[in-house]
PDB file of N, CA and C in Angstrom:
ATOM      1  N   UNK A   1      58.343 -14.469 -11.594  1.00 86.00           N
ATOM      2  CA  UNK A   1      57.794 -13.303 -10.832  1.00 86.00           C
ATOM      3  C   UNK A   1      56.302 -13.083 -11.348  1.00 86.00           C
ATOM      4  N   UNK A   2      56.081 -13.255 -12.678  1.00 85.00           N
ATOM      5  CA  UNK A   2      54.691 -13.171 -13.188  1.00 85.00           C
ATOM      6  C   UNK A   2      53.780 -14.135 -12.585  1.00 85.00           C
ATOM      7  N   UNK A   3      54.209 -15.409 -12.422  1.00 90.00           N
ATOM      8  CA  UNK A   3      53.384 -16.312 -11.676  1.00 90.00           C
ATOM      9  C   UNK A   3      52.994 -15.996 -10.318  1.00 90.00           C
ATOM     10  N   UNK A   4      54.049 -15.487  -9.633  1.00 87.00           N
ATOM     11  CA  UNK A   4      53.795 -14.975  -8.224  1.00 87.00           C
ATOM     12  C   UNK A   4      52.745 -13.960  -8.138  1.00 87.00           C
ATOM     13  N   UNK A   5      52.827 -12.904  -9.116  1.00 88.00           N
ATOM     14  CA  UNK A   5      51.895 -11.764  -9.099  1.00 88.00           C
ATOM     15  C   UNK A   5      50.343 -12.406  -9.576  1.00 88.00           C
ATOM     16  N   UNK A   6      50.422 -13.285 -10.409  1.00 89.00           N
ATOM     17  CA  UNK A   6      49.065 -13.911 -10.813  1.00 89.00           C
ATOM     18  C   UNK A   6      48.515 -14.597  -9.740  1.00 89.00           C
ATOM     19  N   UNK A   7      49.375 -15.422  -8.965  1.00 89.00           N
ATOM     20  CA  UNK A   7      48.860 -16.288  -7.839  1.00 89.00           C
ATOM     21  C   UNK A   7      48.290 -15.289  -6.731  1.00 89.00           C
ATOM     22  N   UNK A   8      49.196 -14.284  -6.471  1.00 86.00           N
ATOM     23  CA  UNK A   8      48.623 -13.323  -5.401  1.00 86.00           C
ATOM     24  C   UNK A   8      47.296 -12.574  -5.913  1.00 86.00           C
ATOM     25  N   UNK A   9      47.316 -12.194  -7.027  1.00 90.00           N
ATOM     26  CA  UNK A   9      45.989 -11.657  -7.586  1.00 90.00           C
ATOM     27  C   UNK A   9      44.871 -12.623  -7.465  1.00 90.00           C
ATOM     28  N   UNK A  10      45.126 -13.864  -7.824  1.00 89.00           N
ATOM     29  CA  UNK A  10      44.068 -14.713  -7.695  1.00 89.00           C
ATOM     30  C   UNK A  10      43.649 -15.050  -6.319  1.00 89.00           C
ATOM     31  N   UNK A  11      44.500 -15.108  -5.389  1.00 87.00           N
ATOM     32  CA  UNK A  11      44.244 -15.268  -3.872  1.00 87.00           C
ATOM     33  C   UNK A  11      43.486 -14.000  -3.331  1.00 87.00           C
ATOM     34  N   UNK A  12      43.907 -12.823  -3.660  1.00 86.00           N
ATOM     35  CA  UNK A  12      43.203 -11.620  -3.342  1.00 86.00           C
ATOM     36  C   UNK A  12      41.730 -11.660  -3.861  1.00 86.00           C
ATOM     37  N   UNK A  13      41.521 -12.062  -5.115  1.00 85.00           N
ATOM     38  CA  UNK A  13      40.252 -12.141  -5.769  1.00 85.00           C
ATOM     39  C   UNK A  13      39.402 -13.066  -5.057  1.00 85.00           C
ATOM     40  N   UNK A  14      39.838 -14.246  -4.735  1.00 87.00           N
ATOM     41  CA  UNK A  14      39.093 -15.256  -4.049  1.00 87.00           C
ATOM     42  C   UNK A  14      38.694 -14.752  -2.652  1.00 87.00           C
ATOM     43  N   UNK A  15      39.626 -14.146  -1.895  1.00 85.00           N
ATOM     44  CA  UNK A  15      39.346 -13.577  -0.615  1.00 85.00           C
ATOM     45  C   UNK A  15      38.319 -12.526  -0.678  1.00 85.00           C
ATOM     46  N   UNK A  16      38.393 -11.682  -1.673  1.00 85.00           N
ATOM     47  CA  UNK A  16      37.442 -10.576  -1.764  1.00 85.00           C
ATOM     48  C   UNK A  16      36.028 -11.181  -2.202  1.00 85.00           C
ATOM     49  N   UNK A  17      35.972 -12.170  -2.922  1.00 80.00           N
ATOM     50  CA  UNK A  17      34.643 -12.796  -3.228  1.00 80.00           C
ATOM     51  C   UNK A  17      34.070 -13.444  -1.995  1.00 80.00           C
ATOM     52  N   UNK A  18      34.800 -13.970  -1.140  1.00 81.00           N
ATOM     53  CA  UNK A  18      34.255 -14.647   0.071  1.00 81.00           C
ATOM     54  C   UNK A  18      33.727 -13.728   1.136  1.00 81.00           C
ATOM     55  N   UNK A  19      34.573 -12.526   1.164  1.00 78.00           N
ATOM     56  CA  UNK A  19      34.166 -11.585   2.268  1.00 78.00           C
ATOM     57  C   UNK A  19      33.445 -10.406   1.877  1.00 78.00           C
ATOM     58  N   UNK A  20      33.058 -10.297   0.647  1.00 76.00           N
ATOM     59  CA  UNK A  20      32.128  -9.137   0.324  1.00 76.00           C
ATOM     60  C   UNK A  20      30.726  -9.349   0.909  1.00 76.00           C
ATOM     61  N   UNK A  21      30.056  -8.221   1.016  1.00 71.00           N
ATOM     62  CA  UNK A  21      28.724  -8.223   1.565  1.00 71.00           C
ATOM     63  C   UNK A  21      27.782  -8.849   0.608  1.00 71.00           C
ATOM     64  N   UNK A  22      26.808  -9.505   1.134  1.00 68.00           N
ATOM     65  CA  UNK A  22      25.776 -10.157   0.280  1.00 68.00           C
ATOM     66  C   UNK A  22      24.950  -8.872  -0.384  1.00 68.00           C
ATOM     67  N   UNK A  23      24.530  -9.079  -1.676  1.00 71.00           N
ATOM     68  CA  UNK A  23      23.830  -8.125  -2.351  1.00 71.00           C
ATOM     69  C   UNK A  23      22.576  -7.873  -1.664  1.00 71.00           C
ATOM     70  N   UNK A  24      22.085  -6.539  -1.700  1.00 77.00           N
ATOM     71  CA  UNK A  24      20.790  -6.230  -1.101  1.00 77.00           C
ATOM     72  C   UNK A  24      19.585  -6.721  -1.932  1.00 77.00           C
ATOM     73  N   UNK A  25      18.556  -7.174  -1.287  1.00 77.00           N
ATOM     74  CA  UNK A  25      17.404  -7.547  -2.023  1.00 77.00           C
ATOM     75  C   UNK A  25      16.851  -6.503  -2.998  1.00 77.00           C
ATOM     76  N   UNK A  26      16.364  -7.009  -4.103  1.00 82.00           N
ATOM     77  CA  UNK A  26      15.822  -5.998  -5.063  1.00 82.00           C
ATOM     78  C   UNK A  26      14.431  -5.457  -4.663  1.00 82.00           C
ATOM     79  N   UNK A  27      14.375  -4.114  -4.404  1.00 86.00           N
ATOM     80  CA  UNK A  27      12.979  -3.655  -3.933  1.00 86.00           C
ATOM     81  C   UNK A  27      11.748  -3.864  -4.862  1.00 86.00           C
ATOM     82  N   UNK A  28      12.064  -4.050  -6.124  1.00 89.00           N
ATOM     83  CA  UNK A  28      10.956  -4.406  -7.021  1.00 89.00           C
ATOM     84  C   UNK A  28      10.536  -5.865  -6.830  1.00 89.00           C
ATOM     85  N   UNK A  29      11.465  -6.623  -6.550  1.00 88.00           N
ATOM     86  CA  UNK A  29      11.110  -8.121  -6.324  1.00 88.00           C
ATOM     87  C   UNK A  29      10.246  -8.242  -5.015  1.00 88.00           C
ATOM     88  N   UNK A  30      10.705  -7.377  -3.951  1.00 89.00           N
ATOM     89  CA  UNK A  30       9.886  -7.408  -2.746  1.00 89.00           C
ATOM     90  C   UNK A  30       8.359  -7.001  -2.997  1.00 89.00           C
ATOM     91  N   UNK A  31       8.243  -5.904  -3.825  1.00 90.00           N
ATOM     92  CA  UNK A  31       6.870  -5.375  -4.134  1.00 90.00           C
ATOM     93  C   UNK A  31       6.104  -6.498  -4.983  1.00 90.00           C
ATOM     94  N   UNK A  32       6.781  -7.156  -5.815  1.00 90.00           N
ATOM     95  CA  UNK A  32       6.019  -8.211  -6.589  1.00 90.00           C
ATOM     96  C   UNK A  32       5.524  -9.298  -5.564  1.00 90.00           C
ATOM     97  N   UNK A  33       6.369  -9.671  -4.686  1.00 90.00           N
ATOM     98  CA  UNK A  33       6.001 -10.604  -3.636  1.00 90.00           C
ATOM     99  C   UNK A  33       4.704 -10.059  -2.706  1.00 90.00           C
ATOM    100  N   UNK A  34       4.803  -8.886  -2.427  1.00 88.00           N
ATOM    101  CA  UNK A  34       3.687  -8.383  -1.584  1.00 88.00           C
ATOM    102  C   UNK A  34       2.506  -8.289  -2.469  1.00 88.00           C
ATOM    103  N   UNK A  35       2.526  -7.944  -3.639  1.00 86.00           N
ATOM    104  CA  UNK A  35       1.333  -7.813  -4.600  1.00 86.00           C
ATOM    105  C   UNK A  35       0.772  -9.295  -4.832  1.00 86.00           C
ATOM    106  N   UNK A  36       1.588 -10.227  -4.966  1.00 85.00           N
ATOM    107  CA  UNK A  36       1.098 -11.568  -5.076  1.00 85.00           C
ATOM    108  C   UNK A  36       0.401 -12.132  -3.808  1.00 85.00           C
ATOM    109  N   UNK A  37       1.005 -11.679  -2.771  1.00 83.00           N
ATOM    110  CA  UNK A  37       0.297 -12.065  -1.438  1.00 83.00           C
ATOM    111  C   UNK A  37      -1.046 -11.397  -1.297  1.00 83.00           C
ATOM    112  N   UNK A  38      -1.115 -10.108  -1.724  1.00 78.00           N
ATOM    113  CA  UNK A  38      -2.336  -9.384  -1.573  1.00 78.00           C
ATOM    114  C   UNK A  38      -3.377  -9.976  -2.558  1.00 78.00           C
ATOM    115  N   UNK A  39      -2.936 -10.420  -3.734  1.00 77.00           N
ATOM    116  CA  UNK A  39      -3.963 -10.953  -4.731  1.00 77.00           C
ATOM    117  C   UNK A  39      -4.465 -12.430  -4.150  1.00 77.00           C
ATOM    118  N   UNK A  40      -3.555 -13.162  -3.443  1.00 74.00           N
ATOM    119  CA  UNK A  40      -4.134 -14.441  -2.915  1.00 74.00           C
ATOM    120  C   UNK A  40      -4.981 -14.150  -1.810  1.00 74.00           C
ATOM    121  N   UNK A  41      -4.798 -13.090  -0.933  1.00 65.00           N
ATOM    122  CA  UNK A  41      -5.679 -12.878   0.239  1.00 65.00           C
ATOM    123  C   UNK A  41      -7.068 -12.520  -0.226  1.00 65.00           C
ATOM    124  N   UNK A  42      -7.155 -11.551  -1.191  1.00 66.00           N
ATOM    125  CA  UNK A  42      -8.451 -11.249  -1.822  1.00 66.00           C
ATOM    126  C   UNK A  42      -9.542 -10.941  -0.801  1.00 66.00           C
ATOM    127  N   UNK A  43      -9.382  -9.950  -0.012  1.00 70.00           N
ATOM    128  CA  UNK A  43     -10.344  -9.685   1.147  1.00 70.00           C
ATOM    129  C   UNK A  43     -11.253  -8.583   0.582  1.00 70.00           C
ATOM    130  N   UNK A  44     -11.287  -8.408  -0.833  1.00 71.00           N
ATOM    131  CA  UNK A  44     -12.139  -7.346  -1.453  1.00 71.00           C
ATOM    132  C   UNK A  44     -13.704  -7.537  -1.027  1.00 71.00           C
ATOM    133  N   UNK A  45     -14.124  -8.827  -1.064  1.00 74.00           N
ATOM    134  CA  UNK A  45     -15.457  -9.035  -0.714  1.00 74.00           C
ATOM    135  C   UNK A  45     -15.780  -8.656   0.634  1.00 74.00           C
ATOM    136  N   UNK A  46     -14.919  -8.897   1.601  1.00 73.00           N
ATOM    137  CA  UNK A  46     -15.065  -8.483   3.045  1.00 73.00           C
ATOM    138  C   UNK A  46     -15.115  -6.928   3.093  1.00 73.00           C
ATOM    139  N   UNK A  47     -14.133  -6.337   2.376  1.00 71.00           N
ATOM    140  CA  UNK A  47     -14.122  -4.909   2.425  1.00 71.00           C
ATOM    141  C   UNK A  47     -15.370  -4.171   1.805  1.00 71.00           C
ATOM    142  N   UNK A  48     -15.916  -4.759   0.756  1.00 72.00           N
ATOM    143  CA  UNK A  48     -17.027  -4.205   0.012  1.00 72.00           C
ATOM    144  C   UNK A  48     -18.297  -4.550   0.851  1.00 72.00           C
ATOM    145  N   UNK A  49     -18.231  -5.538   1.679  1.00 74.00           N
ATOM    146  CA  UNK A  49     -19.490  -5.940   2.443  1.00 74.00           C
ATOM    147  C   UNK A  49     -19.984  -4.596   3.353  1.00 74.00           C
ATOM    148  N   UNK A  50     -19.204  -3.741   3.693  1.00 73.00           N
ATOM    149  CA  UNK A  50     -19.450  -2.710   4.556  1.00 73.00           C
ATOM    150  C   UNK A  50     -19.891  -1.581   3.660  1.00 73.00           C
ATOM    151  N   UNK A  51     -19.779  -1.515   2.378  1.00 74.00           N
ATOM    152  CA  UNK A  51     -20.178  -0.394   1.479  1.00 74.00           C
ATOM    153  C   UNK A  51     -21.612  -0.521   1.033  1.00 74.00           C
ATOM    154  N   UNK A  52     -22.222   0.636   0.869  1.00 73.00           N
ATOM    155  CA  UNK A  52     -23.627   0.682   0.423  1.00 73.00           C
ATOM    156  C   UNK A  52     -23.569   0.762  -1.192  1.00 73.00           C
ATOM    157  N   UNK A  53     -24.372   0.058  -1.844  1.00 75.00           N
ATOM    158  CA  UNK A  53     -24.433   0.268  -3.320  1.00 75.00           C
ATOM    159  C   UNK A  53     -24.913   1.744  -3.720  1.00 75.00           C
ATOM    160  N   UNK A  54     -24.556   2.261  -4.762  1.00 72.00           N
ATOM    161  CA  UNK A  54     -24.944   3.566  -5.187  1.00 72.00           C
ATOM    162  C   UNK A  54     -26.387   3.814  -5.112  1.00 72.00           C
ATOM    163  N   UNK A  55     -27.217   2.872  -5.523  1.00 74.00           N
ATOM    164  CA  UNK A  55     -28.673   2.973  -5.612  1.00 74.00           C
ATOM    165  C   UNK A  55     -29.279   3.013  -4.268  1.00 74.00           C
ATOM    166  N   UNK A  56     -28.515   2.583  -3.231  1.00 75.00           N
ATOM    167  CA  UNK A  56     -29.197   2.406  -1.801  1.00 75.00           C
ATOM    168  C   UNK A  56     -28.719   3.681  -1.047  1.00 75.00           C
ATOM    169  N   UNK A  57     -27.893   4.525  -1.490  1.00 73.00           N
ATOM    170  CA  UNK A  57     -27.444   5.665  -0.688  1.00 73.00           C
ATOM    171  C   UNK A  57     -28.675   6.706  -0.811  1.00 73.00           C
ATOM    172  N   UNK A  58     -28.834   7.395   0.376  1.00 75.00           N
ATOM    173  CA  UNK A  58     -29.955   8.366   0.306  1.00 75.00           C
ATOM    174  C   UNK A  58     -29.620   9.640  -0.393  1.00 75.00           C
ATOM    175  N   UNK A  59     -30.589  10.234  -0.851  1.00 82.00           N
ATOM    176  CA  UNK A  59     -30.431  11.422  -1.769  1.00 82.00           C
ATOM    177  C   UNK A  59     -29.773  12.584  -0.967  1.00 82.00           C
ATOM    178  N   UNK A  60     -28.737  13.029  -1.390  1.00 85.00           N
ATOM    179  CA  UNK A  60     -27.978  14.110  -0.683  1.00 85.00           C
ATOM    180  C   UNK A  60     -28.706  15.289  -0.441  1.00 85.00           C
ATOM    181  N   UNK A  61     -29.390  15.746  -1.625  1.00 90.00           N
ATOM    182  CA  UNK A  61     -30.181  16.997  -1.575  1.00 90.00           C
ATOM    183  C   UNK A  61     -31.351  16.885  -0.643  1.00 90.00           C
ATOM    184  N   UNK A  62     -32.026  15.691  -0.549  1.00 89.00           N
ATOM    185  CA  UNK A  62     -32.957  15.563   0.394  1.00 89.00           C
ATOM    186  C   UNK A  62     -32.626  15.596   1.807  1.00 89.00           C
ATOM    187  N   UNK A  63     -31.506  15.023   2.088  1.00 89.00           N
ATOM    188  CA  UNK A  63     -30.812  15.056   3.542  1.00 89.00           C
ATOM    189  C   UNK A  63     -30.492  16.417   3.799  1.00 89.00           C
ATOM    190  N   UNK A  64     -29.953  17.216   2.872  1.00 93.00           N
ATOM    191  CA  UNK A  64     -29.547  18.689   3.105  1.00 93.00           C
ATOM    192  C   UNK A  64     -30.726  19.439   3.448  1.00 93.00           C
ATOM    193  N   UNK A  65     -31.857  19.246   2.686  1.00 94.00           N
ATOM    194  CA  UNK A  65     -33.082  19.975   3.005  1.00 94.00           C
ATOM    195  C   UNK A  65     -33.664  19.605   4.329  1.00 94.00           C
ATOM    196  N   UNK A  66     -33.548  18.358   4.641  1.00 94.00           N
ATOM    197  CA  UNK A  66     -34.094  17.982   5.992  1.00 94.00           C
ATOM    198  C   UNK A  66     -33.272  18.588   7.108  1.00 94.00           C
ATOM    199  N   UNK A  67     -32.008  18.620   7.057  1.00 94.00           N
ATOM    200  CA  UNK A  67     -31.133  19.338   7.997  1.00 94.00           C
ATOM    201  C   UNK A  67     -31.427  20.759   8.146  1.00 94.00           C
ATOM    202  N   UNK A  68     -31.444  21.483   6.987  1.00 96.00           N
ATOM    203  CA  UNK A  68     -31.877  22.933   7.104  1.00 96.00           C
ATOM    204  C   UNK A  68     -33.158  23.085   7.722  1.00 96.00           C
ATOM    205  N   UNK A  69     -34.142  22.282   7.363  1.00 96.00           N
ATOM    206  CA  UNK A  69     -35.599  22.418   7.860  1.00 96.00           C
ATOM    207  C   UNK A  69     -35.461  22.306   9.437  1.00 96.00           C
ATOM    208  N   UNK A  70     -34.703  21.389   9.894  1.00 96.00           N
ATOM    209  CA  UNK A  70     -34.657  21.099  11.345  1.00 96.00           C
ATOM    210  C   UNK A  70     -33.924  22.346  11.931  1.00 96.00           C
ATOM    211  N   UNK A  71     -32.956  22.878  11.318  1.00 95.00           N
ATOM    212  CA  UNK A  71     -32.223  23.962  11.751  1.00 95.00           C
ATOM    213  C   UNK A  71     -33.105  25.262  11.862  1.00 95.00           C
ATOM    214  N   UNK A  72     -33.905  25.467  10.887  1.00 95.00           N
ATOM    215  CA  UNK A  72     -34.787  26.589  10.880  1.00 95.00           C
ATOM    216  C   UNK A  72     -35.886  26.477  12.062  1.00 95.00           C
ATOM    217  N   UNK A  73     -36.392  25.258  12.250  1.00 95.00           N
ATOM    218  CA  UNK A  73     -37.355  24.976  13.290  1.00 95.00           C
ATOM    219  C   UNK A  73     -36.811  25.249  14.679  1.00 95.00           C
ATOM    220  N   UNK A  74     -35.535  24.749  14.926  1.00 94.00           N
ATOM    221  CA  UNK A  74     -34.826  25.078  16.183  1.00 94.00           C
ATOM    222  C   UNK A  74     -34.673  26.689  16.326  1.00 94.00           C
ATOM    223  N   UNK A  75     -34.218  27.396  15.119  1.00 94.00           N
ATOM    224  CA  UNK A  75     -33.980  28.720  15.243  1.00 94.00           C
ATOM    225  C   UNK A  75     -35.349  29.448  15.705  1.00 94.00           C
ATOM    226  N   UNK A  76     -36.399  29.011  15.047  1.00 93.00           N
ATOM    227  CA  UNK A  76     -37.762  29.622  15.338  1.00 93.00           C
ATOM    228  C   UNK A  76     -38.183  29.404  16.768  1.00 93.00           C
ATOM    229  N   UNK A  77     -37.831  28.173  17.253  1.00 92.00           N
ATOM    230  CA  UNK A  77     -38.215  27.943  18.685  1.00 92.00           C
ATOM    231  C   UNK A  77     -37.382  28.748  19.687  1.00 92.00           C
ATOM    232  N   UNK A  78     -36.127  29.065  19.341  1.00 90.00           N
ATOM    233  CA  UNK A  78     -35.354  29.845  20.170  1.00 90.00           C
ATOM    234  C   UNK A  78     -35.767  31.279  20.133  1.00 90.00           C
ATOM    235  N   UNK A  79     -36.105  31.863  19.003  1.00 74.00           N
ATOM    236  CA  UNK A  79     -36.399  33.303  18.789  1.00 74.00           C
ATOM    237  C   UNK A  79     -37.851  33.626  18.766  1.00 74.00           C
TER     238      UNK A  79
END
């Protein structure tokens, strides 16, 4: 009787192993793969090509004064 129970348990175990759902992929591993792909692509140079270096950016205060001066001129023309 013990052999029959052991054999049945073994059969059920084998059947369970064959029919179980496959394990879901590890999200951390997926992120590692994406990060590796991003490092290989390395489009940083292309991205930074559209950027202006800090020393080439116009002075914000000078631009603000210019805009205010034009606005005052237009207000004077209207009134």
